């Protein structure tokens, strides 16, 4: 009884001055296990110290919180520490992180219960920081803490949170889920893809005028891309892009002002296309893709009687757009090899060949002009923005050239790293072979390349108009997720709820 009275005096010390509070912050947890009947009073007293005006007292109280994490108290302590993540004091915030990691080592599942409780029900700032904590700290924990059972619990709780998230939260939670060892299998990656499919709302038609809807699709597609493989197919996404995105490409509303939304969509489509499985409406979707390709491949200007072009300017050739569309068409076309010969009428096929030949000629002209522009320039002269753009173009344009002669060629996209496996180049077809339709059937002998290509990073900005009339259009890249709302999360409780 005497000891109990003494412990109650210590608990009362939280109402005293700074010295009494500092002593209480140390002795309340030290003798906590000796007085189970005073557990609630002790925890509440320590919480009062965690909210003290004196930051040094708060840090001391937070540092000792893990000592209360025994038995049934683990969930409560984790819940409390999660709420304390909202502090703006850097040292205090770091102390909370250290405390959370320490109780993870005691009971990972119980700690996760407290974290997910606040993510689902806590204040917005607490939810945001708890999700960031999970996305950065879980991957650092060893396997003896993050067991299969614990990881399955994380995935189950993550799926609950994903029912109502913002764009930024979605990206962070997918980082959490995709980092789980239990999901590093074909079946695991397929589960992750299905999770993204659900978020992407692929059962609904796309409203191209809604920037939130466009942003959602872009975010989800980017999250799904690393998961695709020869065993985990991109069919649903590729089908959706063909049926709902490509027909509305020109009317898409960009979620980011600097983003070339049309090029971004086409790049995503191209990157997904190699992993597309069996498609129900393959011919119809190939037709959509073929039609869109023709839009970006202009006809040569008409000639007047004296043989000169009737227009003062040559049509603009948009190399990046055509690269993406040709690559996607090549990947899907392999599934229906007779598409151009049997599914496209003669006049349209002839029109396509004319456009293709004109584009190829323009490409060669542009490459020659770039070589002239770079000739004799070395050192600092090559480091100017204009010359760097020329140099980058000298990397991307040959890729476009290879795509034009795409039969039997192993192709890569210009903005993707070159694989270390043996690269191949294609023997160029003559204009007569292209014009006669032989390009669709002629067997091409792969030749080993002497050097691997440099990785192409598409530059932003406009290029000098002084080099010919073949203007390469590229207006920058995606600036990153904006965290637009994926759903209007409901009102959450406010204030202290421990």
XYZ file of C-alpha atoms in Angstrom, residues 79-489:
411
model
C -1.946 4.942 -31.654
C -0.614 7.683 -29.358
C 2.788 7.829 -31.049
C 1.132 7.996 -34.462
C -0.866 11.053 -33.347
C 2.345 12.641 -32.066
C 3.774 12.510 -35.607
C 1.926 15.781 -36.221
C 4.529 17.761 -34.252
C 6.438 20.455 -36.158
C 9.500 20.224 -33.897
C 12.167 18.275 -35.818
C 13.873 16.741 -32.774
C 10.526 15.756 -31.293
C 9.385 14.269 -34.628
C 12.572 12.203 -34.836
C 12.019 11.027 -31.266
C 8.530 9.819 -32.194
C 9.976 7.921 -35.169
C 12.578 6.251 -32.975
C 9.895 5.291 -30.438
C 7.664 3.796 -33.142
C 10.530 1.729 -34.544
C 11.347 0.449 -31.067
C 7.818 -0.813 -30.423
C 7.786 -2.338 -33.926
C 10.522 -4.635 -32.651
C 8.299 -5.639 -29.714
C 5.079 -6.314 -31.638
C 4.951 -5.362 -35.319
C 1.330 -6.313 -35.880
C 0.118 -4.436 -32.795
C 2.117 -1.358 -33.815
C 0.669 -1.503 -37.325
C -2.809 -1.700 -35.800
C -2.256 1.667 -34.094
C -0.816 3.223 -37.245
C -3.613 2.045 -39.530
C -6.219 3.080 -36.958
C -5.041 6.680 -37.256
C -4.681 6.456 -41.034
C -8.323 5.415 -41.295
C -9.778 7.665 -38.587
C -7.263 10.333 -37.562
C -6.728 13.929 -38.606
C -5.457 14.660 -42.101
C -1.970 15.705 -40.949
C -1.658 12.551 -38.847
C -2.887 10.378 -41.719
C -0.437 11.977 -44.128
C 2.574 11.506 -41.869
C 1.593 7.982 -40.855
C 1.419 6.933 -44.510
C 4.816 8.531 -45.169
C 6.216 6.717 -42.129
C 5.042 3.375 -43.522
C 6.371 4.128 -47.011
C 9.863 4.958 -45.736
C 10.348 2.779 -42.644
C 8.767 -0.606 -43.403
C 11.332 -1.446 -46.059
C 14.143 -0.940 -43.509
C 12.800 -3.542 -41.068
C 14.368 -7.031 -41.127
C 12.506 -10.226 -42.042
C 12.293 -11.441 -38.460
C 10.075 -8.397 -37.740
C 8.269 -8.170 -41.082
C 7.176 -11.804 -41.163
C 4.819 -13.247 -43.757
C 1.884 -12.834 -41.336
C 2.788 -9.194 -40.679
C 3.162 -8.422 -44.393
C -0.194 -10.011 -45.182
C -1.724 -7.815 -42.473
C -0.100 -4.719 -44.021
C -1.525 -5.616 -47.433
C -5.022 -6.255 -46.046
C -5.057 -2.926 -44.185
C -3.569 -1.078 -47.153
C -6.429 -2.282 -49.335
C -8.889 -0.800 -46.829
C -7.133 2.571 -46.939
C -7.038 2.532 -50.750
C -10.830 2.600 -50.856
C -10.617 6.371 -50.331
C -7.314 8.120 -51.058
C -5.771 11.151 -52.715
C -3.346 10.807 -55.616
C -0.271 11.323 -53.422
C -1.531 8.830 -50.843
C -2.133 6.269 -53.576
C 1.456 6.524 -54.810
C 2.871 6.146 -51.283
C 0.620 3.208 -50.394
C 1.502 1.427 -53.634
C 5.142 1.900 -52.653
C 4.353 0.203 -49.340
C 2.497 -2.696 -50.971
C 4.939 -3.268 -53.825
C 7.826 -3.424 -51.353
C 6.334 -6.354 -49.424
C 8.354 -9.545 -49.878
C 5.203 -11.647 -49.792
C 4.085 -9.992 -53.044
C 7.354 -10.530 -54.947
C 5.836 -13.389 -56.949
C 3.842 -13.568 -60.168
C 0.667 -14.023 -58.147
C 1.643 -11.155 -55.846
C 2.311 -8.766 -58.724
C -0.984 -9.793 -60.290
C -2.761 -8.874 -57.052
C -1.068 -5.475 -57.119
C -2.126 -4.908 -60.733
C -5.723 -5.784 -59.842
C -5.501 -3.279 -56.998
C -4.378 -0.588 -59.434
C -7.061 -1.572 -61.949
C -9.687 -1.042 -59.269
C -8.251 2.390 -58.451
C -8.034 3.342 -62.126
C -11.780 2.808 -62.563
C -11.287 1.086 -65.912
C -14.927 0.007 -65.985
C -15.986 3.617 -66.502
C -15.593 5.712 -69.647
C -12.980 8.454 -69.409
C -14.112 12.068 -69.242
C -11.295 13.810 -71.147
C -12.372 17.230 -69.859
C -11.930 16.221 -66.198
C -8.294 16.796 -65.106
C -8.850 14.715 -61.961
C -9.993 11.726 -64.023
C -7.039 12.105 -66.387
C -4.642 12.438 -63.440
C -6.072 9.328 -61.803
C -5.487 7.319 -64.969
C -1.928 8.603 -65.369
C -1.040 7.924 -61.726
C -2.481 4.424 -61.819
C -0.813 3.545 -65.096
C 2.572 4.681 -63.803
C 2.143 2.525 -60.712
C 1.154 -0.501 -62.792
C 3.985 -0.224 -65.347
C 6.783 -1.737 -63.197
C 4.528 -4.694 -62.383
C 3.933 -5.816 -65.963
C 5.877 -8.749 -67.380
C 5.429 -11.656 -69.751
C 3.386 -13.325 -66.998
C 1.550 -10.274 -65.652
C -0.219 -8.701 -68.582
C -1.112 -5.093 -69.308
C -4.125 -6.077 -71.431
C -6.776 -4.184 -69.470
C -4.812 -0.957 -69.503
C -3.835 -1.228 -73.175
C -7.443 -2.006 -74.108
C -8.683 0.984 -72.113
C -6.147 3.291 -73.751
C -7.181 2.090 -77.208
C -10.912 2.357 -76.611
C -11.193 5.410 -74.360
C -7.981 7.437 -74.436
C -6.703 7.452 -78.021
C -10.079 8.527 -79.511
C -10.069 11.496 -77.072
C -6.360 12.251 -77.251
C -6.707 15.783 -78.625
C -9.287 16.784 -75.979
C -7.504 15.472 -72.878
C -7.199 18.058 -70.109
C -3.756 18.023 -68.566
C -3.601 17.913 -64.730
C -0.266 19.775 -64.873
C 0.165 22.965 -66.880
C 3.659 22.120 -68.205
C 2.784 18.540 -69.155
C 2.427 17.542 -72.812
C -0.496 15.288 -71.989
C -0.769 13.732 -75.443
C 2.876 12.689 -75.527
C 2.723 11.436 -71.930
C -0.240 9.200 -72.758
C 1.415 7.865 -75.907
C 4.627 7.078 -74.012
C 2.699 5.141 -71.368
C 0.844 3.270 -74.086
C 4.114 2.351 -75.796
C 5.731 1.130 -72.580
C 2.751 -1.088 -71.766
C 2.236 -2.561 -75.206
C 4.963 -5.269 -75.081
C 3.188 -6.897 -72.126
C -0.287 -7.009 -73.623
C -1.833 -10.477 -73.622
C -4.725 -11.787 -75.691
C -7.100 -8.961 -76.535
C -10.790 -9.542 -77.247
C -11.212 -6.728 -79.785
C -7.721 -6.824 -81.234
C -8.659 -5.887 -84.797
C -10.885 -2.995 -83.683
C -8.206 -1.646 -81.335
C -5.482 -2.003 -83.951
C -7.693 0.007 -86.286
C -8.023 2.767 -83.684
C -4.252 2.778 -83.182
C -3.608 2.768 -86.942
C -6.005 5.675 -87.456
C -4.286 7.698 -84.735
C -0.893 6.916 -86.266
C -2.032 8.296 -89.622
C -3.049 11.564 -87.934
C 0.565 12.189 -86.932
C 2.067 11.139 -90.268
C 1.315 13.909 -92.784
C 1.004 13.480 -96.527
C 3.705 15.120 -98.632
C 2.737 18.591 -99.847
C 1.134 18.721 -103.269
C 3.293 19.790 -106.170
C 2.298 22.487 -108.661
C 2.994 22.258 -112.394
C 6.624 23.418 -112.169
C 7.366 20.634 -109.666
C 7.693 22.896 -106.641
C 5.730 22.455 -103.451
C 2.526 24.458 -103.356
C 2.973 25.292 -99.673
C 5.707 27.572 -98.384
C 6.421 25.323 -95.397
C 6.854 21.596 -95.070
C 4.466 19.821 -92.661
C 5.802 19.417 -89.129
C 7.029 15.926 -88.296
C 6.352 15.010 -84.675
C 8.973 12.345 -84.141
C 8.235 11.448 -80.514
C 4.523 10.987 -81.181
C 5.184 8.786 -84.195
C 7.820 6.770 -82.326
C 5.304 5.929 -79.586
C 2.469 5.104 -81.979
C 4.630 3.030 -84.332
C 6.082 1.074 -81.425
C 2.629 0.338 -79.986
C 1.335 -0.576 -83.445
C 4.292 -2.901 -83.943
C 3.753 -4.647 -80.584
C 0.015 -5.197 -81.061
C 0.418 -5.860 -84.773
C 2.531 -8.938 -84.016
C -0.627 -10.510 -82.623
C -2.410 -10.008 -85.950
C 0.360 -10.211 -88.593
C -1.987 -9.910 -91.582
C -3.655 -6.727 -90.354
C -2.132 -4.390 -92.965
C -2.605 -6.838 -95.824
C -6.023 -8.292 -95.028
C -7.771 -5.819 -92.700
C -6.841 -2.488 -94.314
C -8.277 -1.668 -97.733
C -5.923 -1.058 -100.638
C -6.377 2.704 -100.880
C -5.765 3.230 -97.186
C -2.690 0.991 -97.256
C -1.335 2.934 -100.235
C -1.971 6.184 -98.340
C -0.092 4.796 -95.325
C 2.925 3.840 -97.450
C 3.055 7.330 -98.959
C 2.968 8.902 -95.495
C 5.576 6.462 -94.220
C 7.925 7.154 -97.135
C 7.535 10.913 -96.711
C 8.196 10.648 -92.975
C 11.303 8.501 -93.630
C 12.647 11.032 -96.154
C 12.038 13.882 -93.732
C 13.788 11.916 -91.029
C 16.878 11.427 -93.163
C 16.937 15.122 -94.097
C 16.709 16.120 -90.445
C 19.506 13.725 -89.430
C 21.784 15.146 -92.138
C 21.018 18.700 -91.033
C 21.771 17.820 -87.412
C 25.111 16.310 -88.398
C 26.001 19.504 -90.259
C 24.971 21.591 -87.225
C 27.218 19.522 -84.932
C 30.128 19.148 -87.315
C 33.414 20.448 -85.962
C 31.984 21.325 -82.542
C 33.828 19.972 -79.523
C 34.238 20.653 -75.814
C 32.289 23.614 -74.452
C 30.685 24.283 -77.828
C 28.755 21.016 -77.496
C 27.535 21.914 -74.009
C 25.235 24.746 -75.057
C 21.539 24.004 -74.631
C 20.914 24.182 -78.364
C 23.723 21.773 -79.245
C 22.763 19.383 -76.452
C 19.275 19.280 -77.932
C 20.797 18.469 -81.328
C 22.906 15.723 -79.778
C 19.883 14.177 -78.047
C 17.979 14.287 -81.306
C 20.795 12.387 -82.988
C 19.962 9.610 -80.538
C 16.189 9.569 -80.878
C 15.888 9.984 -84.639
C 17.655 6.736 -85.565
C 15.154 4.980 -83.264
C 12.331 6.461 -85.288
C 14.121 5.316 -88.416
C 14.363 1.762 -87.075
C 10.669 1.804 -86.215
C 9.796 2.663 -89.805
C 11.530 -0.527 -90.936
C 9.957 -2.532 -88.157
C 9.632 -6.011 -89.582
C 11.434 -8.665 -87.521
C 13.307 -6.001 -85.536
C 13.933 -6.087 -81.798
C 12.914 -2.549 -80.878
C 13.419 -0.375 -77.826
C 11.955 2.998 -76.957
C 14.258 6.013 -77.110
C 13.628 7.109 -73.510
C 14.126 3.632 -72.024
C 17.517 2.189 -70.995
C 19.130 -0.099 -73.551
C 19.154 -3.743 -72.470
C 22.553 -5.344 -72.026
C 21.591 -8.268 -74.222
C 22.903 -8.280 -77.762
C 21.383 -5.446 -79.722
C 20.385 -5.803 -83.348
C 19.995 -3.421 -86.231
C 17.872 -3.718 -89.322
C 18.883 -3.794 -92.934
C 17.292 -0.812 -94.641
C 14.562 -1.548 -97.145
C 14.527 0.250 -100.445
C 11.760 2.621 -101.432
C 10.675 0.103 -104.049
C 10.320 -2.631 -101.430
C 8.266 -0.335 -99.194
C 6.127 0.784 -102.074
C 5.424 -2.757 -103.244
C 4.258 -3.950 -99.860
C 7.303 -6.193 -99.352
C 8.036 -4.369 -96.103
C 5.300 -6.316 -94.398
C 6.714 -9.722 -95.303
C 10.392 -9.411 -96.185
C 12.669 -11.321 -93.814
C 15.353 -9.058 -92.380
C 18.678 -10.435 -91.195
C 19.622 -8.998 -87.789
C 23.132 -7.604 -87.613
C 25.055 -7.082 -84.365
C 25.667 -3.458 -83.519
C 29.175 -2.390 -82.663
C 28.162 -0.028 -79.897
C 25.239 0.175 -77.518
C 23.212 3.325 -77.903
C 23.216 6.024 -75.260
C 20.037 6.393 -73.262
C 17.866 9.158 -74.649
C 16.371 11.599 -72.183
C 13.780 13.666 -74.042
C 14.733 17.339 -73.605
C 12.215 20.056 -72.932
C 11.816 23.355 -74.711
C 11.719 24.255 -78.369
C 14.528 23.689 -80.787
C 16.042 26.197 -83.114
C 13.934 26.863 -86.162
C 17.067 27.443 -88.204
C 17.518 23.778 -88.991
C 15.241 22.960 -91.887
C 11.486 22.752 -91.799
C 11.244 19.446 -89.948
C 10.353 20.702 -86.504
C 10.685 18.250 -83.684
C 7.992 18.928 -81.114
C 8.620 18.040 -77.483
C 7.347 20.209 -74.681
C 8.807 18.719 -71.551
C 7.983 15.808 -69.301
C 5.798 14.947 -66.413
C 6.541 16.999 -63.326
C 5.377 14.446 -60.750
C 2.107 13.673 -59.011
C 0.080 16.586 -57.717
C -1.851 14.616 -55.132
C -5.201 15.390 -56.649
C -8.121 13.764 -54.871
C -8.926 10.211 -55.859
C -11.951 10.507 -53.596
C -13.472 12.981 -51.183
C -12.426 11.498 -47.882
